[in-house]
Coordinates of N, CA and C in Angstrom, one line a residue:
X17 N 29.0 -0.6 -3.9 CA 30.2 -0.1 -4.1 C 31.2 -0.5 -3.1
X18 N 30.9 -0.5 -1.8 CA 31.7 -0.6 -0.8 C 32.3 -2.1 -0.9
X19 N 31.4 -3.0 -1.4 CA 31.9 -4.4 -1.6 C 33.0 -4.6 -2.5
X20 N 32.9 -3.9 -3.6 CA 33.8 -3.8 -4.6 C 35.3 -3.3 -4.0
X21 N 35.1 -2.3 -3.2 CA 36.4 -1.7 -2.6 C 37.0 -2.7 -1.6
X22 N 36.0 -3.6 -0.9 CA 36.7 -4.4 0.1 C 37.4 -5.4 -0.7
X23 N 36.7 -6.0 -1.6 CA 37.4 -7.0 -2.6 C 38.7 -6.5 -3.2
X24 N 38.8 -5.3 -3.8 CA 40.0 -4.8 -4.3 C 41.1 -4.6 -3.2
X25 N 40.8 -3.9 -2.2 CA 41.8 -3.6 -1.1 C 42.1 -5.0 -0.5
X26 N 41.1 -6.0 -0.3 CA 41.5 -7.1 0.3 C 42.4 -8.0 -0.8
X27 N 42.3 -7.8 -2.0 CA 43.3 -8.6 -2.9 C 44.6 -7.9 -2.9
X28 N 44.7 -6.6 -2.8 CA 46.1 -6.0 -2.7 C 46.7 -6.4 -1.3
X29 N 46.0 -6.3 -0.1 CA 46.5 -6.6 1.2 C 47.0 -8.1 1.1
X30 N 46.1 -8.9 0.6 CA 46.6 -10.4 0.6 C 47.6 -10.8 -0.2
X31 N 47.8 -10.0 -1.3 CA 49.0 -10.2 -2.2 C 50.1 -9.8 -1.5
X32 N 50.2 -8.6 -1.0 CA 51.2 -8.0 -0.2 C 51.7 -9.0 1.0
X33 N 50.6 -9.5 1.8 CA 50.9 -10.2 2.9 C 51.7 -11.6 2.4
X34 N 51.0 -12.2 1.3 CA 51.7 -13.3 0.7 C 53.2 -13.1 0.2
X35 N 53.5 -12.1 -0.3 CA 55.0 -11.7 -0.6 C 55.7 -11.6 0.7
X36 N 55.2 -11.1 1.8 CA 56.0 -10.9 2.8 C 56.2 -12.3 3.5
X37 N 55.1 -13.0 3.6 CA 55.3 -14.4 4.0 C 55.9 -15.5 3.1
X38 N 56.1 -15.1 2.0 CA 56.6 -16.0 1.0 C 55.7 -17.1 0.5
X39 N 54.4 -16.9 0.5 CA 53.4 -17.9 0.1 C 52.7 -17.5 -1.2
X40 N 53.3 -16.5 -1.9 CA 52.7 -16.1 -3.2 C 52.5 -17.2 -4.2
X41 N 53.5 -18.1 -4.4 CA 53.5 -19.1 -5.5 C 52.3 -20.2 -5.1
X42 N 51.8 -20.2 -3.8 CA 50.8 -21.1 -3.4 C 49.5 -20.7 -3.6
X43 N 49.3 -19.4 -3.8 CA 48.0 -18.7 -3.8 C 47.7 -18.1 -5.0
X44 N 46.4 -18.1 -5.3 CA 45.8 -17.4 -6.6 C 45.2 -16.2 -6.1
X45 N 44.7 -15.5 -7.1 CA 44.0 -14.2 -6.7 C 42.6 -14.2 -5.9
X46 N 42.2 -15.4 -5.9 CA 40.8 -15.5 -5.0 C 41.3 -15.8 -3.5
X47 N 42.4 -16.3 -3.6 CA 42.9 -16.7 -2.1 C 43.5 -15.4 -1.4
X48 N 44.0 -14.7 -2.4 CA 44.7 -13.4 -1.9 C 43.5 -12.6 -1.4
X49 N 42.5 -12.5 -2.0 CA 41.3 -11.6 -1.7 C 40.8 -12.1 -0.5
X50 N 40.6 -13.6 -0.2 CA 40.1 -14.0 0.9 C 41.1 -13.7 2.1
X51 N 42.4 -13.9 2.0 CA 43.3 -13.7 3.0 C 43.3 -12.0 3.3
X52 N 43.2 -11.3 2.5 CA 43.0 -9.8 2.6 C 41.8 -9.2 3.6
X53 N 40.7 -10.0 3.1 CA 39.5 -9.5 3.8 C 39.6 -10.1 5.2
X54 N 39.9 -11.5 5.4 CA 40.1 -12.0 6.7 C 40.9 -11.3 7.6
X55 N 42.1 -10.9 6.9 CA 43.3 -10.1 7.6 C 42.6 -8.9 8.2
X56 N 41.7 -8.3 7.4 CA 41.2 -7.1 7.9 C 40.4 -7.3 9.2
X57 N 39.5 -8.4 9.1 CA 38.6 -8.7 10.3 C 39.5 -9.2 11.5
X58 N 40.5 -10.0 11.3 CA 41.3 -10.3 12.3 C 42.2 -9.0 12.9
X59 N 42.7 -8.2 11.9 CA 43.6 -7.0 12.5 C 42.6 -6.0 13.2
X60 N 41.3 -6.0 12.7 CA 40.4 -5.1 13.3 C 40.0 -5.6 14.7
X61 N 39.9 -6.9 15.0 CA 39.6 -7.4 16.2 C 40.9 -7.6 17.1
X62 N 41.9 -8.0 16.6 CA 43.2 -8.2 17.4 C 43.9 -6.9 17.9
X63 N 44.0 -5.9 17.0 CA 45.0 -4.8 17.2 C 44.4 -4.0 18.6
X64 N 43.2 -3.7 18.8 CA 42.7 -3.0 19.9 C 42.9 -3.7 21.3
X65 N 42.7 -5.1 21.0 CA 43.0 -6.0 22.3 C 44.3 -6.0 22.9
X66 N 45.2 -5.7 22.0 CA 46.8 -5.7 22.5 C 47.1 -4.3 22.7
X67 N 46.3 -3.3 22.6 CA 46.5 -1.9 22.9 C 47.1 -1.2 21.9
X68 N 47.0 -1.5 20.6 CA 47.6 -0.9 19.5 C 46.5 -0.2 18.6
X69 N 46.6 1.2 18.3 CA 45.7 1.8 17.5 C 46.5 2.6 16.5
X70 N 46.1 2.2 15.1 CA 46.8 2.9 14.1 C 46.0 4.2 13.6
X71 N 45.2 4.5 14.2 CA 44.2 5.7 13.8 C 43.4 5.3 12.6
X72 N 42.5 6.2 12.3 CA 41.5 6.1 11.1 C 42.2 6.4 9.8
X73 N 41.3 6.5 9.0 CA 41.8 6.7 7.5 C 42.1 5.5 6.7
X74 N 42.3 5.7 5.5 CA 42.6 4.5 4.6 C 44.0 4.0 4.9
X75 N 44.9 4.7 5.2 CA 46.3 4.1 5.5 C 46.2 3.3 6.8
X76 N 45.5 3.8 7.9 CA 45.3 2.9 9.1 C 44.6 1.7 8.9
X77 N 43.6 1.7 8.2 CA 42.6 0.5 7.8 C 43.7 -0.4 7.0
X78 N 44.5 0.0 6.0 CA 45.3 -0.8 5.1 C 46.3 -1.5 6.0
X79 N 47.0 -0.9 6.9 CA 48.1 -1.4 7.7 C 47.5 -2.4 8.7
X80 N 46.2 -2.1 9.3 CA 45.6 -3.1 10.1 C 45.2 -4.3 9.4
X81 N 44.6 -4.2 8.2 CA 44.5 -5.3 7.4 C 45.7 -6.3 6.9
X82 N 46.7 -5.5 6.7 CA 47.9 -6.2 6.4 C 48.4 -7.0 7.5
X83 N 48.5 -6.3 8.7 CA 49.0 -6.9 10.0 C 48.1 -8.2 10.2
X84 N 46.8 -8.1 10.0 CA 45.8 -9.3 10.3 C 46.2 -10.5 9.3
X85 N 46.4 -10.1 8.0 CA 46.6 -11.0 6.9 C 47.9 -11.7 7.2
X86 N 49.0 -11.0 7.6 CA 50.4 -11.7 8.0 C 50.1 -12.6 9.2
X87 N 49.2 -12.3 10.2 CA 49.0 -13.2 11.4 C 48.2 -14.3 10.8
X88 N 47.2 -14.1 10.1 CA 46.6 -15.2 9.5 C 47.4 -16.2 8.7
X89 N 48.3 -15.7 7.8 CA 49.1 -16.6 7.0 C 50.2 -17.4 8.0
X90 N 50.8 -16.7 8.9 CA 51.5 -17.1 9.9 C 50.9 -18.4 10.6
X91 N 49.6 -18.3 11.1 CA 49.0 -19.3 11.5 C 48.7 -20.4 10.8
X92 N 48.4 -20.1 9.6 CA 48.1 -21.2 8.7 C 49.6 -21.9 8.3
X93 N 50.5 -21.2 8.1 CA 51.7 -21.9 8.1 C 52.3 -22.8 9.2
X94 N 52.0 -22.5 10.3 CA 52.2 -23.3 11.5 C 51.5 -24.7 11.5
X95 N 50.2 -24.7 10.8 CA 49.5 -25.9 10.6 C 50.0 -26.6 9.5
X96 N 50.5 -26.0 8.6 CA 50.9 -26.8 7.2 C 52.4 -27.1 7.4
X97 N 53.1 -26.8 8.3 CA 54.5 -27.1 8.3 C 54.7 -28.4 8.6
X98 N 53.8 -29.2 9.1 CA 54.2 -30.8 9.2 C 53.6 -31.5 8.0
X99 N 53.0 -30.9 7.1 CA 52.6 -31.8 6.0 C 53.4 -31.5 4.8
X100 N 53.6 -32.4 3.9 CA 54.3 -32.2 2.7 C 53.6 -31.3 1.8
X101 N 54.4 -30.3 0.9 CA 53.8 -29.4 0.3 C 53.7 -29.9 -1.2

C-alpha cells in the first residue's frame, strides 16, 4: 500500500513542480511521478545538509519532496538549455 501512496504523492508533487518550473507541457504523467519520487529522495537528502528541517508529518514530507523536485527540474533545465527543444 505504501508504494501506491509514493506513486500518487510523487505524481502530485511532480506535477506541481513542473507547473512551477514551467515544464509541464514537456512531461507526461509517468515523468511527473518519476520527478516527484526522485524529488522526495533529493529533498530528504539535501535539506538536512543545509540545516533546514520542515518537521515530520505529511505536509513536511510533501514540501520536502516539492523542494527536491524543483531542484531536480532546475538542474535538468540547466543541462537542456544549450540543446534545441
